Amino acid sequence: MQVLVRENNVEQALRVLKKKLQREGVFREMRARSAYEKPSEKRNREQAEAIRRHRKLQRKKMQREGLLPGPKRAVRTR
């Protein structure tokens, strides 16, 4: 992974790097690998994640079809 530092702005480059790592799931994986996870706990966690993903997809599908109200949009004032 590569992040460009522009005009010696290291703080901004670090912020960009952390955001990229967060999106890739590196922090989550590091936390998961820090301790042993029993096979039964792993199975339960993966099943719960699959259920969460499925519910999220169903919710988005229903919003597209107009059966559920869409997410609230942020109002910007200038």
Short mmCIF file of C-alpha atoms in Angstrom, two decimals:
data_model
loop_
_atom_site.label_atom_id
_atom_site.label_comp_id
_atom_site.label_asym_id
_atom_site.label_seq_id
_atom_site.Cartn_x
_atom_site.Cartn_y
_atom_site.Cartn_z
CA MET A 1 0.00 0.00 0.00
CA GLN A 2 1.34 3.40 -0.89
CA VAL A 3 0.48 6.91 0.26
CA LEU A 4 2.00 10.03 -1.23
CA VAL A 5 3.18 12.82 1.08
CA ARG A 6 2.43 16.18 -0.47
CA GLU A 7 4.19 19.35 0.62
CA ASN A 8 5.73 17.60 3.67
CA ASN A 9 2.27 17.14 5.18
CA VAL A 10 2.95 13.89 7.05
CA GLU A 11 -0.10 14.20 9.32
CA GLN A 12 -2.47 14.21 6.35
CA ALA A 13 -0.62 11.27 4.77
CA LEU A 14 -0.95 9.30 8.01
CA ARG A 15 -4.69 10.05 8.11
CA VAL A 16 -5.05 8.79 4.53
CA LEU A 17 -3.03 5.67 5.34
CA LYS A 18 -5.13 4.88 8.42
CA LYS A 19 -8.32 5.29 6.40
CA LYS A 20 -7.03 2.93 3.69
CA LEU A 21 -6.02 0.34 6.29
CA GLN A 22 -9.43 0.65 7.94
CA ARG A 23 -11.19 0.03 4.63
CA GLU A 24 -9.03 -3.02 3.94
CA GLY A 25 -9.88 -4.48 7.35
CA VAL A 26 -6.28 -4.66 8.55
CA PHE A 27 -7.08 -3.41 12.07
CA ARG A 28 -9.94 -5.88 12.45
CA GLU A 29 -7.71 -8.73 11.31
CA MET A 30 -4.91 -7.71 13.68
CA ARG A 31 -7.36 -7.70 16.59
CA ALA A 32 -8.70 -11.10 15.56
CA ARG A 33 -5.21 -12.62 15.31
CA SER A 34 -4.04 -11.21 18.64
CA ALA A 35 -5.68 -14.08 20.55
CA TYR A 36 -6.76 -17.61 19.74
CA GLU A 37 -10.36 -18.02 18.61
CA LYS A 38 -12.01 -21.36 19.25
CA PRO A 39 -13.52 -23.00 16.16
CA SER A 40 -17.01 -22.80 17.66
CA GLU A 41 -16.59 -19.05 18.35
CA LYS A 42 -15.28 -18.53 14.81
CA ARG A 43 -18.26 -20.39 13.35
CA ASN A 44 -20.70 -18.34 15.44
CA ARG A 45 -19.00 -15.05 14.52
CA GLU A 46 -18.96 -15.85 10.81
CA GLN A 47 -22.60 -16.91 10.90
CA ALA A 48 -23.57 -13.68 12.68
CA GLU A 49 -21.62 -11.64 10.09
CA ALA A 50 -23.40 -13.47 7.26
CA ILE A 51 -26.80 -12.75 8.84
CA ARG A 52 -25.86 -9.07 9.26
CA ARG A 53 -24.76 -8.82 5.60
CA HIS A 54 -27.94 -10.52 4.41
CA ARG A 55 -30.17 -8.21 6.46
CA LYS A 56 -28.30 -5.17 5.18
CA LEU A 57 -28.75 -6.30 1.55
CA GLN A 58 -32.45 -6.97 2.13
CA ARG A 59 -32.90 -3.53 3.75
CA LYS A 60 -31.19 -1.81 0.80
CA LYS A 61 -33.28 -3.80 -1.67
CA MET A 62 -36.52 -2.83 0.09
CA GLN A 63 -35.43 0.83 0.13
CA ARG A 64 -34.77 0.72 -3.62
CA GLU A 65 -38.21 -0.79 -4.20
CA GLY A 66 -39.82 1.92 -2.08
CA LEU A 67 -41.10 -0.41 0.63
CA LEU A 68 -38.96 1.26 3.30
CA PRO A 69 -38.03 4.92 3.65
CA GLY A 70 -34.49 5.68 2.56
CA PRO A 71 -31.73 6.89 4.88
CA LYS A 72 -32.05 10.42 6.17
CA ARG A 73 -29.91 12.87 4.25
CA ALA A 74 -27.73 15.37 6.05
CA VAL A 75 -28.83 18.97 5.60
CA ARG A 76 -25.97 21.34 4.96
CA THR A 77 -26.37 25.00 5.82
CA ARG A 78 -24.03 27.64 4.52
#
